[in-house]
Coordinates of C-alpha atoms and ligand atoms in Angstrom, one line a residue:
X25 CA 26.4 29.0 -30.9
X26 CA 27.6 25.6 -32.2
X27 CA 26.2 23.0 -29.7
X28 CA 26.1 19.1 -29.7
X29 CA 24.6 16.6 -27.5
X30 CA 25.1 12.7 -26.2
X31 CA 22.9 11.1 -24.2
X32 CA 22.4 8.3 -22.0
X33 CA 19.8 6.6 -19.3
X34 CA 20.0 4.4 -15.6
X35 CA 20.4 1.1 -14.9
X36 CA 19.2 -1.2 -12.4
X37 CA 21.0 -4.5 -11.3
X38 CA 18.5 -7.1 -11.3
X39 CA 21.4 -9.5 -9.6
X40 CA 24.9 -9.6 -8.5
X41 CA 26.1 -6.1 -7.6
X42 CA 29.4 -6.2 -5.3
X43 CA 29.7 -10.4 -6.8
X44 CA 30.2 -9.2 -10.1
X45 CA 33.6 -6.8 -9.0
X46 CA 35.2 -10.4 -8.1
X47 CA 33.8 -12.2 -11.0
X48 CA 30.3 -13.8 -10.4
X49 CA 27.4 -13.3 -12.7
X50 CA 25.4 -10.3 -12.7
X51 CA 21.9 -9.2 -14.6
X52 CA 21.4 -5.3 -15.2
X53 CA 18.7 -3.8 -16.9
X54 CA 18.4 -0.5 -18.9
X55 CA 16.4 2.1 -16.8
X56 CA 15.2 4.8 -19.5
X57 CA 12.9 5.9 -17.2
X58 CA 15.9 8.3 -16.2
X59 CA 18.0 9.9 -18.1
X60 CA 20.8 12.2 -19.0
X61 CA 22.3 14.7 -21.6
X62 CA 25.0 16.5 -21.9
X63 CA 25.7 19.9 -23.7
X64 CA 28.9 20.7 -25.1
X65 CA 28.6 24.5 -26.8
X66 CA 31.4 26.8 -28.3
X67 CA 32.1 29.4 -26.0
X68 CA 35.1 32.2 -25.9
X69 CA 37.7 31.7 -23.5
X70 CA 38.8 28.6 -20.7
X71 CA 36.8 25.6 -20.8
X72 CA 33.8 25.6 -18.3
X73 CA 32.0 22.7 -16.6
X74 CA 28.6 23.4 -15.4
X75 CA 28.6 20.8 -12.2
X76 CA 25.2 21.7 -10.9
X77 CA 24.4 17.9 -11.2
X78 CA 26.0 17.5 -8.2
X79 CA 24.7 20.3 -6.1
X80 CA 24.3 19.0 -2.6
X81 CA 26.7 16.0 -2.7
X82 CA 29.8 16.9 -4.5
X83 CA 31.5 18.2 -0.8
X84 CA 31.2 15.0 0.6
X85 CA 32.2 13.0 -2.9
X86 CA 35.0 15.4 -4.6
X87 CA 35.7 11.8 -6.4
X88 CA 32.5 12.1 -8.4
X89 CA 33.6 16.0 -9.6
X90 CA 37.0 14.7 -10.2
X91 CA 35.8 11.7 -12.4
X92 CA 33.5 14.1 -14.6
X93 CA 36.9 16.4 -15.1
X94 CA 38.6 12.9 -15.8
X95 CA 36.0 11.4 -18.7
X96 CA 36.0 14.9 -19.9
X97 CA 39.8 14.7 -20.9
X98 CA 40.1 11.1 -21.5
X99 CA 37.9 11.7 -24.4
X100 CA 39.8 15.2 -25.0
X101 CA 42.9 13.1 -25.2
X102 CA 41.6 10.4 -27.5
X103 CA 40.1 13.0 -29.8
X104 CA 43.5 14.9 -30.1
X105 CA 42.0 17.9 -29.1
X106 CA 42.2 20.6 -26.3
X107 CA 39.4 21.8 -23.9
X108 CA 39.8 25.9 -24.8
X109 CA 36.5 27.5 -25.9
X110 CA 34.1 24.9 -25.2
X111 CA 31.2 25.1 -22.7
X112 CA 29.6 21.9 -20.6
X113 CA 26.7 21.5 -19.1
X114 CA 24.6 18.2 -17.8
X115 CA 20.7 17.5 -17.3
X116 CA 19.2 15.0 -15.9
X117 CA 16.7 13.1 -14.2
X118 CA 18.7 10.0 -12.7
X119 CA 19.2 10.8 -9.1
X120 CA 22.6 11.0 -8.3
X121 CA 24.4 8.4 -6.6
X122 CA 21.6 6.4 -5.7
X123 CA 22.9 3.1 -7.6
X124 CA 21.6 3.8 -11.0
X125 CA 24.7 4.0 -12.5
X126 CA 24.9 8.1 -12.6
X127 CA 28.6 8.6 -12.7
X128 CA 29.0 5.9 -15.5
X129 CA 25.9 7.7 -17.2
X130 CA 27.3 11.0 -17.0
X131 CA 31.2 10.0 -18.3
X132 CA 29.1 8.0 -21.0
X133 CA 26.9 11.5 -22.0
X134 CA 30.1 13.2 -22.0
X135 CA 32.0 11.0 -24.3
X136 CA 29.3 10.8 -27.0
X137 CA 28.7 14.7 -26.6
X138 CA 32.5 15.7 -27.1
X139 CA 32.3 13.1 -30.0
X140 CA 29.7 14.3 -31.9
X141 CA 31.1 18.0 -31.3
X142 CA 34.1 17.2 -32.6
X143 CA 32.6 15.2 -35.6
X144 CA 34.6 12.1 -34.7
X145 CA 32.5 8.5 -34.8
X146 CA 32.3 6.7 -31.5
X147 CA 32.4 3.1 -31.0
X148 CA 30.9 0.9 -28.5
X149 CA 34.6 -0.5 -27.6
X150 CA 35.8 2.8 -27.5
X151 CA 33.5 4.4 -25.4
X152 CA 33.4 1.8 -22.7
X153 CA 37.2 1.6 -22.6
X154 CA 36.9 5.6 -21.9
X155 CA 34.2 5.3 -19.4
X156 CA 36.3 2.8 -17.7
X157 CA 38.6 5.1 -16.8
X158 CA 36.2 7.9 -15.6
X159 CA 34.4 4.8 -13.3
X160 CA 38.1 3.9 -11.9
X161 CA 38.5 7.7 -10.4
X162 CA 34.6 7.7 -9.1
X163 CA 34.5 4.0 -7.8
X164 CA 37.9 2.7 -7.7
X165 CA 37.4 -0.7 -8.9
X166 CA 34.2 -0.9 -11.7
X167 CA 32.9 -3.9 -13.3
X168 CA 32.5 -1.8 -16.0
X169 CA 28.5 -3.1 -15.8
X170 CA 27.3 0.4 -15.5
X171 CA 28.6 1.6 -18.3
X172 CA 27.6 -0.8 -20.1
X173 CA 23.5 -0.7 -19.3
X174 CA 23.9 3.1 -18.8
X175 CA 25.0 3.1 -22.8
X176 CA 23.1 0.3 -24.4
X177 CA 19.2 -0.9 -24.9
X178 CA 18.8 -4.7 -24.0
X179 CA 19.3 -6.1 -20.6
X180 CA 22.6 -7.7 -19.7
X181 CA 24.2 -10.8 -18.0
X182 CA 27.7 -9.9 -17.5
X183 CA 30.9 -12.0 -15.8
X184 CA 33.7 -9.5 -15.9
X185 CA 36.2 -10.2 -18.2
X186 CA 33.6 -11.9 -20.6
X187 CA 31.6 -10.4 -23.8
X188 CA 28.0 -8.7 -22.2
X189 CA 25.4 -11.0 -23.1
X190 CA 22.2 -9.1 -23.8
X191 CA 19.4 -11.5 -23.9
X192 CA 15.4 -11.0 -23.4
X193 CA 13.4 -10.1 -20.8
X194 CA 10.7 -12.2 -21.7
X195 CA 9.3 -12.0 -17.7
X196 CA 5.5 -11.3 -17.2
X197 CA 6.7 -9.0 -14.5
X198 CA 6.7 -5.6 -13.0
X199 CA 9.6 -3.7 -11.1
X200 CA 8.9 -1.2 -8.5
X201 CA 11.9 0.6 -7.7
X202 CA 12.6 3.0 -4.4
X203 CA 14.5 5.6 -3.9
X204 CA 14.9 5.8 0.0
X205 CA 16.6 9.9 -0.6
X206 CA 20.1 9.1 0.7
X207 CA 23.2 9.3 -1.3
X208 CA 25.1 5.5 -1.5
X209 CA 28.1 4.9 -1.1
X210 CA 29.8 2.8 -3.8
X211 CA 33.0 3.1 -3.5
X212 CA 33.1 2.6 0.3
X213 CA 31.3 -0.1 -0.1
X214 CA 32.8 -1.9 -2.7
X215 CA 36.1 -1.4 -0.9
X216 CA 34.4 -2.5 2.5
X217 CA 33.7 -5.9 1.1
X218 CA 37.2 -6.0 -0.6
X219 CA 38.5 -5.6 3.1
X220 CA 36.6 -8.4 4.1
X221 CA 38.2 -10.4 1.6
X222 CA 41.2 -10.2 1.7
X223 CA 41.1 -9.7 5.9
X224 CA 41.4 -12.2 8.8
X225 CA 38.6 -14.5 8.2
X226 CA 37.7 -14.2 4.2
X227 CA 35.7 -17.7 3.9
X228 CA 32.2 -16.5 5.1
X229 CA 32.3 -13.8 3.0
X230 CA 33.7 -15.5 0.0
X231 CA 30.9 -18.0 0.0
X232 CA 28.2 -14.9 0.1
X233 CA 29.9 -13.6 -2.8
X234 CA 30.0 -16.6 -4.6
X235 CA 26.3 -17.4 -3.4
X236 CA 25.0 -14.2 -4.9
X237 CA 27.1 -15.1 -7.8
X238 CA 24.7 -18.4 -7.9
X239 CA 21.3 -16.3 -7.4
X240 CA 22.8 -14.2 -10.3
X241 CA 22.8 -17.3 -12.8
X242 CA 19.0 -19.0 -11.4
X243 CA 17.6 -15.9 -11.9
X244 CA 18.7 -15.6 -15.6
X245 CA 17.0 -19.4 -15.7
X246 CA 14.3 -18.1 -13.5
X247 CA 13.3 -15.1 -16.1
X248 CA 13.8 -17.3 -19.5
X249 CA 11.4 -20.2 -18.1
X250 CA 9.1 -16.6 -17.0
X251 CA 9.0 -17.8 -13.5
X252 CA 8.2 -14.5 -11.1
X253 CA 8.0 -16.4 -7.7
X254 CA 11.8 -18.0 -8.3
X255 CA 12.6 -14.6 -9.2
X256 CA 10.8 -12.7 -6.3
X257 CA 12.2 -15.4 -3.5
X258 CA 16.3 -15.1 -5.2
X259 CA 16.1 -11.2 -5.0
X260 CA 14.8 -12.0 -1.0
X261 CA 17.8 -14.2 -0.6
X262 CA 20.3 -11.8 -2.3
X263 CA 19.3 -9.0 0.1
X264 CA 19.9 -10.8 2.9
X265 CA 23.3 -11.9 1.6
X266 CA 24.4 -8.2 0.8
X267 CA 23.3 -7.2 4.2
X268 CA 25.4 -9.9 5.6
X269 CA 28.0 -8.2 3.8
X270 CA 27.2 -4.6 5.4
X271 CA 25.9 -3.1 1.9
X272 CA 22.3 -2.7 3.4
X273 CA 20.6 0.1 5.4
X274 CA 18.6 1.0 8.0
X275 CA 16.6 3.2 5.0
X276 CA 16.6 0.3 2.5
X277 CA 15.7 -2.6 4.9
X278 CA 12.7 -0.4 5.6
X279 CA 11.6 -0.1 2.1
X280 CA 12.3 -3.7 1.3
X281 CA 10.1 -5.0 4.5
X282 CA 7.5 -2.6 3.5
X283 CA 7.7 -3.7 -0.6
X284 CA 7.3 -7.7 1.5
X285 CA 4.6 -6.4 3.8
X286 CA 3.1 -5.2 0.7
X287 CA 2.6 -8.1 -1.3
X288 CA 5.8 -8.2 -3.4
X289 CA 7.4 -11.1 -4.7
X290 CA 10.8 -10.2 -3.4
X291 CA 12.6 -7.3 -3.0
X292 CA 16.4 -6.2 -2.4
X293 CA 18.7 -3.4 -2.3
X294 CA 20.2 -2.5 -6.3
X295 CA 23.4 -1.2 -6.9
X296 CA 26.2 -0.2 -4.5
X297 CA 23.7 0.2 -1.6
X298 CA 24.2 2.0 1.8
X299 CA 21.4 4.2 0.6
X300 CA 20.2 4.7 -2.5
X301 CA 17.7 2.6 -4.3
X302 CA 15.5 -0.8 -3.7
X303 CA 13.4 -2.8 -6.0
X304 CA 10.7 -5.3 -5.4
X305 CA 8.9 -7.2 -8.0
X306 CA 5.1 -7.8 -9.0
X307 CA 2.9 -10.1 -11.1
X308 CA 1.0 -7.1 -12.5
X309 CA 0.5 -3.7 -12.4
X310 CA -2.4 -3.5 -9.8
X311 CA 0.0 -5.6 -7.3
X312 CA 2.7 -2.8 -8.1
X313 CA 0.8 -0.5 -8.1
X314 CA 0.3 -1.3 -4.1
X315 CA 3.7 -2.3 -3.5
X316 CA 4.4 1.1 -4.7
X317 CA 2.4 2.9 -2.3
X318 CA 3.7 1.2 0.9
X319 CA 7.2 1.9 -0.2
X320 CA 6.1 5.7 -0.5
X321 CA 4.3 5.6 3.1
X322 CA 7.9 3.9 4.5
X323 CA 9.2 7.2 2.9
X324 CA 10.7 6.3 -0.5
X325 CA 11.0 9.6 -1.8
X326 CA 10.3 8.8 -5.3
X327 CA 9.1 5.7 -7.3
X328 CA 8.7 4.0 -10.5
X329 CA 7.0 0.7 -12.2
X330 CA 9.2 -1.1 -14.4
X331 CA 7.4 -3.5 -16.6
X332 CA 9.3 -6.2 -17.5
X333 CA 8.4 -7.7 -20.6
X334 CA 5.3 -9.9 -21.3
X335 CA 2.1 -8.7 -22.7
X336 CA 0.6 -5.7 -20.6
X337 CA -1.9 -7.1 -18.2
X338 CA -5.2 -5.3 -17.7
Ligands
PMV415 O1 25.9 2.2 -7.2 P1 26.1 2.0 -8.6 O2 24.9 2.4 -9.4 O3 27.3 2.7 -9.1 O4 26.3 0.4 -8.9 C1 27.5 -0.2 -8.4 C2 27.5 -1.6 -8.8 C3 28.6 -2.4 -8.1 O5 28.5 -3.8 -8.5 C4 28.5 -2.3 -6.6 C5 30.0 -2.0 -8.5 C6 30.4 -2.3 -9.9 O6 31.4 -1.7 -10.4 O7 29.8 -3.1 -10.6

């Protein structure tokens, strides 16, 4: 059988999730430590979706389903073509919806699989205006970050609106990310903090917005001038914002103590939160390396080291 494939990884953001839906700066970084593929193959008869990705969470989120059907036929429709005889599958490793950008990694597969299939070049413009659409249906108002680090190599400093800026990571530094096992809840969240907004009393939560906005850009100055502690104490500072803003959790406020307890730098929730994933960063690997375990004994079920950039320490 004919077959083709498109790929694409996680992301972490480094700074300025939730900020960057109402315009503040943001940093993400490519996580190919994760990653996904999709499969599209010729097949005989109605088009077929494997959705096995989603075992275990798609009851509670039919949006997530609903925006794989959706990037599947955005691209469909840009292509000119219709989805009889064609069979779908994903695999990955990116846990799903634990903020590392797996719906805008799976619409982003998706688009460069039914491209190639269909022999039809795919540009970068193209395939984030797709995703885009996918990301509306899963998360109801994107940044369009995700798709953007889910789909590209260098790290990024994004203000939505404006061209991504991928610059260099040139931070002697380590990342230890978390995964505390609990599915987040993006879109809730991002439209909890919309509420706040545009509710009773919006000027408390304007200025945390705008403050993590702040700890976005002196973090980008922070890594160019390869300055870990800055770093480390911003990403304390932005966690304690974004739990002023009711993104936090009981699950991730226990890693992050433990990462502190630990010997981290600084550590935070990443991505939309309410679950999902933490980070904490390290001078070197050793340091991680610890950080890492006491996350694990505060019950992260899974971990990773991120080095940053730098020379590798030994
Ligand atoms: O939870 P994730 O991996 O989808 O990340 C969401 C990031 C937000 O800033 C909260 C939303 C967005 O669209 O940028």
């Amino acid at each position: 059988t004919r077959c083709s494939t498109g790929t694409s990884h996680g992301k972490i953001i480094l700074m300025g999730e939730h900020a960057v839906v109402h315009g503040e700066p943001s940093i993400a970084l490519p996580f190919p430590a994760v990653e996904m593929t999709a499969t599209v193959c010729e097949a005989k008869g109605p088009l077929t979706i494997d959705c096995s990705y989603y075992n275990g969470i798609a009851a509670e989120m039919p949006e997530i389903l609903e925006s794989m059907r959706t990037a599947i036929h955005s691209a469909m429709a840009e292509l000119q073509v219709s989805d009889e005889n064609l069979a779908i599958s994903l695999a990955s490793t990116i846990p799903a919806e634990r903020g590392m950008g797996s719906s805008a990694a799976v619409s982003v597969a998706l688009t460069r699989a039914l491209f190639a299939y269909f022999d039809k070049p795919l540009n970068e413009a193209t395939l984030l205006r797709l995703v885009n659409i996918s990301e509306k249906v899963a998360h109801g108002n994107p940044s369009g970050l995700d798709a953007a680090t889910a789909s590209g190599d260098a790290p990024l400093f994004y203000i939505k609106g404006q061209p991504f800026e991928a610059f260099p990571l040139n931070l002697k530094a380590y990342l230890i990310v978390g995964d505390t096992g609990v599915t987040g809840q993006t879109k809730e969240a991002v439209s909890s903090i919309a509420a706040k907004l545009n509710g009773k009393n919006p000027q408390p939560y304007r200025d945390a917005i705008s403050r993590l906005g702040t700890f976005a850009l002196t973090a980008k100055s922070a890594i160019e001038a390869n300055d870990p502690s800055q770093l480390g104490e911003l990403m304390n500072q932005a966690h304690a914002v974004l739990s002023f803003l009711d993104v936090s959790s009981p699950d991730l406020d226990r890693l992050v103590s433990a990462a502190r307890f630990g010997g981290a730098l600084g550590a935070k929730l990443t991505g939309g939160g309410r679950g999902g994933c933490m980070i904490a960063l390290a001078r070197n690997r050793s340091e991680a390396e610890k950080i890492e375990e006491a996350i694990r004994q505060a019950g992260a079920i899974r971990t990773w080291i991120y080095q940053m950039g730098g020379t590798e320490d030994v």
